PDB file of C-alpha atoms in Angstrom:
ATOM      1  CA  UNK P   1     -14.135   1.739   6.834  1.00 91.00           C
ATOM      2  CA  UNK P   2     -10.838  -0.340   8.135  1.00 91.00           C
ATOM      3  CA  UNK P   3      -8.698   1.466   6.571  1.00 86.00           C
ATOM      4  CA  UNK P   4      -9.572   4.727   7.207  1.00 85.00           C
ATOM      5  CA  UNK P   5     -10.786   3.792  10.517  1.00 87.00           C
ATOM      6  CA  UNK P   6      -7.485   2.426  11.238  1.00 84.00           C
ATOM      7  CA  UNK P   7      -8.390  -0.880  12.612  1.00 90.00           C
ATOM      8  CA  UNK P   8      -8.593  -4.676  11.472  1.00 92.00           C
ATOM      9  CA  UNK P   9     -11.667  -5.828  11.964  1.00 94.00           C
ATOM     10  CA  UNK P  10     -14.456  -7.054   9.821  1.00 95.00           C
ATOM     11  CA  UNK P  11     -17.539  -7.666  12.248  1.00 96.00           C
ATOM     12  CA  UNK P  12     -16.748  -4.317  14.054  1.00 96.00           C
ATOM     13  CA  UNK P  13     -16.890  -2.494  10.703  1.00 96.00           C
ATOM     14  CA  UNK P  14     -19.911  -4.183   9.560  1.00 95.00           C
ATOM     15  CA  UNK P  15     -21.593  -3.037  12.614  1.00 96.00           C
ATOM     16  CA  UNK P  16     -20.622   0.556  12.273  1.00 96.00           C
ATOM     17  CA  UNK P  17     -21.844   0.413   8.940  1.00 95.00           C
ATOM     18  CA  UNK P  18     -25.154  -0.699  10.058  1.00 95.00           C
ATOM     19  CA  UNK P  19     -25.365   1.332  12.911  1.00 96.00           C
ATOM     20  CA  UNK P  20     -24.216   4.556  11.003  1.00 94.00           C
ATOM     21  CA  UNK P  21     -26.955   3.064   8.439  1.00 94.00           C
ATOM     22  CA  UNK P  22     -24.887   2.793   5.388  1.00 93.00           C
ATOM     23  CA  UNK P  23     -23.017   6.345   6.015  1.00 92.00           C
ATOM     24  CA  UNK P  24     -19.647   5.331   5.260  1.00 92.00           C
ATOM     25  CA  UNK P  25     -18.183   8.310   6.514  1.00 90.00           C
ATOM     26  CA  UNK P  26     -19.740   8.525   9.963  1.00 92.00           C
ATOM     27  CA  UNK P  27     -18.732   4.480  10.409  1.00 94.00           C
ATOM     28  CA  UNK P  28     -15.716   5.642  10.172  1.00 91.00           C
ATOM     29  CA  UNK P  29     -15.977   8.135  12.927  1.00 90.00           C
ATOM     30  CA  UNK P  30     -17.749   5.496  14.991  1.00 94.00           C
ATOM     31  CA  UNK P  31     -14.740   3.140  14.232  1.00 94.00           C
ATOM     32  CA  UNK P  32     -12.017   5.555  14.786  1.00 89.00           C
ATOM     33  CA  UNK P  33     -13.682   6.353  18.255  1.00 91.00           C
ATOM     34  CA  UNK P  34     -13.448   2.914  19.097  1.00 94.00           C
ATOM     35  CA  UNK P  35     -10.234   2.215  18.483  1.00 90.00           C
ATOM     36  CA  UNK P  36      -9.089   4.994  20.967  1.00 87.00           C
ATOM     37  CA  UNK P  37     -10.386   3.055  23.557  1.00 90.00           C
ATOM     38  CA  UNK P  38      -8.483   0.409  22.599  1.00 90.00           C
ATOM     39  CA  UNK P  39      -4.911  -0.208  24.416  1.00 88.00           C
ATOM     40  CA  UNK P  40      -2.103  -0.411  21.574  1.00 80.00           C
ATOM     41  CA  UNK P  41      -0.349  -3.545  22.247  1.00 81.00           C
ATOM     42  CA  UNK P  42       2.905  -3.472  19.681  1.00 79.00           C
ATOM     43  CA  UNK P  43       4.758  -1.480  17.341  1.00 76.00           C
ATOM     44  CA  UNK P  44       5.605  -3.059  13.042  1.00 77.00           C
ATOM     45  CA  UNK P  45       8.985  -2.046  11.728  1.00 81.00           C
ATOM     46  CA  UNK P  46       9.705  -1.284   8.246  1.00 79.00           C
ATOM     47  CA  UNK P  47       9.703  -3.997   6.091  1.00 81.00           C
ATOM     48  CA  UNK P  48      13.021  -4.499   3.618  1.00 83.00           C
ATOM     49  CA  UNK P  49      10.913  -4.754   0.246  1.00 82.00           C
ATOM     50  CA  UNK P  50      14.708  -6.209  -0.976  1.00 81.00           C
ATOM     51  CA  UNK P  51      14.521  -9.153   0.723  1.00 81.00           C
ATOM     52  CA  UNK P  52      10.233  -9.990   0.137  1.00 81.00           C
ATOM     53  CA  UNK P  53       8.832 -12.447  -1.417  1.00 80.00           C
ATOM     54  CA  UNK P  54       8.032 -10.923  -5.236  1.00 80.00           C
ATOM     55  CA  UNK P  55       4.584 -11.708  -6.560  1.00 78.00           C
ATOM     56  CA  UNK P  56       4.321  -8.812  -9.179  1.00 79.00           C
ATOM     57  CA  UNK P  57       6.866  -6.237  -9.946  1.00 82.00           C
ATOM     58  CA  UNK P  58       6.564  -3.771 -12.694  1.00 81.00           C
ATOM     59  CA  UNK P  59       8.602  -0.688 -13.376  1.00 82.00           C
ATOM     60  CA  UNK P  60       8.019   1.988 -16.037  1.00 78.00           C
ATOM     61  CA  UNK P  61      11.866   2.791 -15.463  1.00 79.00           C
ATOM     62  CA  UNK P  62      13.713   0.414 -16.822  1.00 78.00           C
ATOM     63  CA  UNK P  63      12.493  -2.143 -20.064  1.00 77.00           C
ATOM     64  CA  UNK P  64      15.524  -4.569 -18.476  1.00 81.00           C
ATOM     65  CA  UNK P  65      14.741  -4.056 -14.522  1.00 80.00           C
ATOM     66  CA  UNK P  66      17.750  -5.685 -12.490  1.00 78.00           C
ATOM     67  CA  UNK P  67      16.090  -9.337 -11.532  1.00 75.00           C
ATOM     68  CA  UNK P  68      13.850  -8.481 -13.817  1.00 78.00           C
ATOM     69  CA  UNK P  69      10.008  -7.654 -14.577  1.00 79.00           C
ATOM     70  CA  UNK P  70       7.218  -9.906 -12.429  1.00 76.00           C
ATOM     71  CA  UNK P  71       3.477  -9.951 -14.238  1.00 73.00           C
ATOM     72  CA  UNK P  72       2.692 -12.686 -11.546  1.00 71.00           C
ATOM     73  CA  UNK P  73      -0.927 -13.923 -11.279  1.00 69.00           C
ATOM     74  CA  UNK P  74      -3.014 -11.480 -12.829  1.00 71.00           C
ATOM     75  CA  UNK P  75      -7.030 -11.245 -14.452  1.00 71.00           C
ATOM     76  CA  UNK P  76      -5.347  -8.589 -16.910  1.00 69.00           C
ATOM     77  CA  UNK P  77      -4.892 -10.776 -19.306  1.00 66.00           C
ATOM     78  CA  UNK P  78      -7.521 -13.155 -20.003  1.00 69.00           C
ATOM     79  CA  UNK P  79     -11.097 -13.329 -21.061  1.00 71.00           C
ATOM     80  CA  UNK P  80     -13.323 -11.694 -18.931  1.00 72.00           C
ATOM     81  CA  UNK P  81     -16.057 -14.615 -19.479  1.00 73.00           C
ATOM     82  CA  UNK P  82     -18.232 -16.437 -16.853  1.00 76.00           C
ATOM     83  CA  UNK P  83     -17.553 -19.636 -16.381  1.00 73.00           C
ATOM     84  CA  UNK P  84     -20.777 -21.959 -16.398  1.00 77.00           C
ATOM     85  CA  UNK P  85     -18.937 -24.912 -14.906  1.00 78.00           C
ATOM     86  CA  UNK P  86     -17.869 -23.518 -11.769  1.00 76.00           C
ATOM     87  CA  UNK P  87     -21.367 -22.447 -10.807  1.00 79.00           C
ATOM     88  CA  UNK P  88     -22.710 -26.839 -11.332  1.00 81.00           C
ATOM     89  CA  UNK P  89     -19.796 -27.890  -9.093  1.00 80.00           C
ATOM     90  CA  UNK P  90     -17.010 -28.106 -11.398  1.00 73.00           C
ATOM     91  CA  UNK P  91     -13.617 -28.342 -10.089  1.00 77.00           C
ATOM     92  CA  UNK P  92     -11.240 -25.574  -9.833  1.00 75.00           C
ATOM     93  CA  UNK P  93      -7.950 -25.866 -11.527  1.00 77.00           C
ATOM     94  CA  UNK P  94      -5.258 -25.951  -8.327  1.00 81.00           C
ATOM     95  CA  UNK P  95      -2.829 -22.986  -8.785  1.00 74.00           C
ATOM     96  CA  UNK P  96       0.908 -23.583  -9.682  1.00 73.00           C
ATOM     97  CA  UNK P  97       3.104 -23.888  -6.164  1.00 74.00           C
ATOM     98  CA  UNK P  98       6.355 -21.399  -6.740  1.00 69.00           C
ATOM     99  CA  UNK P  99       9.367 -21.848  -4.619  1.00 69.00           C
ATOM    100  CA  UNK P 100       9.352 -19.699  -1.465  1.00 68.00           C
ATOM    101  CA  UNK P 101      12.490 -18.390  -1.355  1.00 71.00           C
ATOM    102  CA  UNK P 102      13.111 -15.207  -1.761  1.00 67.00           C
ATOM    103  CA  UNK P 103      15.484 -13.782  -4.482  1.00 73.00           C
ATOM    104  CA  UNK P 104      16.990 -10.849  -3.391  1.00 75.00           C
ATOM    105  CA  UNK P 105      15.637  -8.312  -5.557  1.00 79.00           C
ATOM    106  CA  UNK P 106      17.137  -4.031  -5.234  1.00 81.00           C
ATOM    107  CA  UNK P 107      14.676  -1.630  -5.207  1.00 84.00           C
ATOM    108  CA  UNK P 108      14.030   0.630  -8.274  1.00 85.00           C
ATOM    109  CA  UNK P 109      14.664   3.607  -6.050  1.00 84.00           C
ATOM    110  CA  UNK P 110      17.801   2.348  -4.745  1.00 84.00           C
ATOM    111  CA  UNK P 111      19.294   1.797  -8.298  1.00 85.00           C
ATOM    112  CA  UNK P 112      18.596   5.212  -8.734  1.00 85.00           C
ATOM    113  CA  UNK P 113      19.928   6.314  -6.207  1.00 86.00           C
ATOM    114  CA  UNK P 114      23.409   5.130  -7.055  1.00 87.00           C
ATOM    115  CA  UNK P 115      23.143   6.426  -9.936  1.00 87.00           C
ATOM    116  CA  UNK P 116      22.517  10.450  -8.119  1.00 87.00           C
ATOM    117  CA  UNK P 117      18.744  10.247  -9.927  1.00 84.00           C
ATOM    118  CA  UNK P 118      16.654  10.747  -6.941  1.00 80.00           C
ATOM    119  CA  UNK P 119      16.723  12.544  -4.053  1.00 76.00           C
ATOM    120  CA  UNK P 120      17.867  10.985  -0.410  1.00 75.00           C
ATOM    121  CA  UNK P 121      14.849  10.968   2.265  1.00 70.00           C
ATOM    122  CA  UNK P 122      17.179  12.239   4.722  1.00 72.00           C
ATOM    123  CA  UNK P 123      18.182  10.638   7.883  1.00 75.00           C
ATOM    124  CA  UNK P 124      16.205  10.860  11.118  1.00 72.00           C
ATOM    125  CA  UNK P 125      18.084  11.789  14.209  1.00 78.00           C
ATOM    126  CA  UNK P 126      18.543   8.545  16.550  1.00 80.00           C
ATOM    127  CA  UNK P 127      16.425  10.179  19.192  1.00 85.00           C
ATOM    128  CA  UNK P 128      13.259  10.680  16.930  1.00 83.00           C
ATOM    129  CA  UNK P 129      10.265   8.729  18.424  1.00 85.00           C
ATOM    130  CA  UNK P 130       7.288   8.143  15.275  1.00 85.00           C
ATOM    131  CA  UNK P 131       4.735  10.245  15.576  1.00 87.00           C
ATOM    132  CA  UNK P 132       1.022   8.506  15.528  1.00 86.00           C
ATOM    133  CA  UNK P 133      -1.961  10.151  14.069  1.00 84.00           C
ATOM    134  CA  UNK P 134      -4.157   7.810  15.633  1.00 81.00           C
ATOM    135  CA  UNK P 135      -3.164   9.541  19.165  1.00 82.00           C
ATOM    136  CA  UNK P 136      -2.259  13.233  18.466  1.00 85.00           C
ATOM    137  CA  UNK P 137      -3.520  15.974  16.800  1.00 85.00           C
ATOM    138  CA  UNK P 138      -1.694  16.693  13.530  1.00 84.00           C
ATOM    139  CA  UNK P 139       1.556  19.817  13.384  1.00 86.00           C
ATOM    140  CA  UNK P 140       2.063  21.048  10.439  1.00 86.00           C
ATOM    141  CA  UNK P 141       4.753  20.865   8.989  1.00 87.00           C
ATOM    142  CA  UNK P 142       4.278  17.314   8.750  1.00 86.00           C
ATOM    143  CA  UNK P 143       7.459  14.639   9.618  1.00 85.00           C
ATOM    144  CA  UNK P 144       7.717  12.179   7.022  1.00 83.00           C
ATOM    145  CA  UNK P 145       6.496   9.229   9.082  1.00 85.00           C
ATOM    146  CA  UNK P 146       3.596  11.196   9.847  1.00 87.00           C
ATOM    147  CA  UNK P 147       2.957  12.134   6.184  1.00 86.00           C
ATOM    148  CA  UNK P 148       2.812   8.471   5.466  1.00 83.00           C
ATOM    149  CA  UNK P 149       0.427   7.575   8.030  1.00 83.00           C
ATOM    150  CA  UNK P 150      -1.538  10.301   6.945  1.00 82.00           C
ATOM    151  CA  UNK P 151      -1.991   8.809   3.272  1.00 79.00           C
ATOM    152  CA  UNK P 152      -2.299   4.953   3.940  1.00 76.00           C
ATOM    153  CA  UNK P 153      -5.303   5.921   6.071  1.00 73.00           C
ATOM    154  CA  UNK P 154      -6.591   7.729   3.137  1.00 69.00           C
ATOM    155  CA  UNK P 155      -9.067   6.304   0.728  1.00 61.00           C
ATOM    156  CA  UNK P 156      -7.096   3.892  -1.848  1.00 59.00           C
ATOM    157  CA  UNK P 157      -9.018   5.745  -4.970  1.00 60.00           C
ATOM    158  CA  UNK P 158      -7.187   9.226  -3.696  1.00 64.00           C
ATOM    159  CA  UNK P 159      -4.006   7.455  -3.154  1.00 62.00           C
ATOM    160  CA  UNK P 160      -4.294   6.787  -6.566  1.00 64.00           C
ATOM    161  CA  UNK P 161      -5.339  10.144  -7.816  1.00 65.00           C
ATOM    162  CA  UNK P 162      -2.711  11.639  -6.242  1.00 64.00           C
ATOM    163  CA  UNK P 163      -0.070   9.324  -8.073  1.00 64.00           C
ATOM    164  CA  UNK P 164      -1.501   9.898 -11.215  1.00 62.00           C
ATOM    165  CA  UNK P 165      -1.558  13.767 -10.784  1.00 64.00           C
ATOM    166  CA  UNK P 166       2.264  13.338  -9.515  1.00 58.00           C
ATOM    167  CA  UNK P 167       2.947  11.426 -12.643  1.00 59.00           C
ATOM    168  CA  UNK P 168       1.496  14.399 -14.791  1.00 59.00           C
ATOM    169  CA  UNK P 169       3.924  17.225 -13.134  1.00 55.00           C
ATOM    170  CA  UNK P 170       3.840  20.462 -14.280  1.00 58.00           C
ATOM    171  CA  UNK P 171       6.526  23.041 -15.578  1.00 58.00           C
ATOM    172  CA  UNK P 172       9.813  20.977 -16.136  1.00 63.00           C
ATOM    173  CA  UNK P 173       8.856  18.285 -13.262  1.00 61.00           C
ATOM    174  CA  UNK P 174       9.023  15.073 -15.177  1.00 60.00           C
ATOM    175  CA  UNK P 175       8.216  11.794 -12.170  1.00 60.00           C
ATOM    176  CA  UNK P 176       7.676   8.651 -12.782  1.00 64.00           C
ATOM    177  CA  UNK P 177       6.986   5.397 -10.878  1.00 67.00           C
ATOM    178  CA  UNK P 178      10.413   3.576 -10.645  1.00 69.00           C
ATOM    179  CA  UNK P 179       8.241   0.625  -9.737  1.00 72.00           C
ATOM    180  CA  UNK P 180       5.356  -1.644  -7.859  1.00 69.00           C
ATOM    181  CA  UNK P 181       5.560  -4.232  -5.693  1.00 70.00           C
ATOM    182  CA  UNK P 182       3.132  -6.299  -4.178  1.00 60.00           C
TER     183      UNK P 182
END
């Protein structure tokens, strides 16, 4: 309901939810409407994935990714087994402290690049204001920065649909993920 709603805000969802009585879609409606009463009071800027903080980061590219492959903290690979002890008040094991620097680390995409493997996005001329789907009606066709907006408001399990379906192709498309960060 947040996400597709487009706003932040647990209690407000929660209501919606109850006041849509568990009609996830129409909470969403009754959050969206909110938020267009709200004022908008900043703007984010794109974030250099290079220079973040790596928790996991796993391409199917490359077996030897440049600064290499990052499991990080993950269930995937342990026992999927309740633990009796936690549940009588049993302490928690404190998690491992990493540094907090950041290592620079070059984006799958811009390796390829270099290399003439992938297609450049383009550049945007210096005059071109973001367009925002949360205050005008969509044009067709779509500017890229209003294509994205588009799919991070869309439901996660689609966004992942539509990844997997990319992945598949068809005729002599072959993509691939060059990697995942988080």
């Amino acid at each position: 309901v947040m996400s597709e709603g487009s706003l932040y805000d647990r209690e407000l969802a929660a209501l919606a939810i109850v006041q849509a009585r568990g009609d996830m879609i129409e909470a969403i409606f009754l959050i969206r409407a909110y938020r267009t009463t709200l004022p908008r009071f900043g703007y984010t800027r794109p974030a250099d994935t290079a220079a973040m903080l790596i928790e996991r980061r796993v391409s199917a590219t490359y077996k030897d990714l440049p600064g290499g492959q990052l499991l990080g903290p993950t269930f995937d690979y342990t026992h999927r087994l309740l633990d009796p002890e936690l549940a009588a008040g049993g302490d928690v094991a404190e998690p491992m402290q990493r540094a907090t620097e950041a290592e620079p680390m070059p984006r799958v995409s811009a390796i390829l690049a270099r290399e003439g493997l992938i297609e450049a996005d383009g550049d945007m001329p210096g005059e071109h204001v973001p367009g925002d789907i949360t205050r005008e009606p969509l044009q067709f066709p779509m500017a890229r920065d209003v294509r994205l907006q588009a799919l991070s408001r869309g439901d996660e399990g689609f966004l992942l649909a539509l990844g997997y379906s990319t992945q598949r192709g068809y005729a002599r498309n072959h993509p691939f993920v060059g990697e995942v960060r988080v």
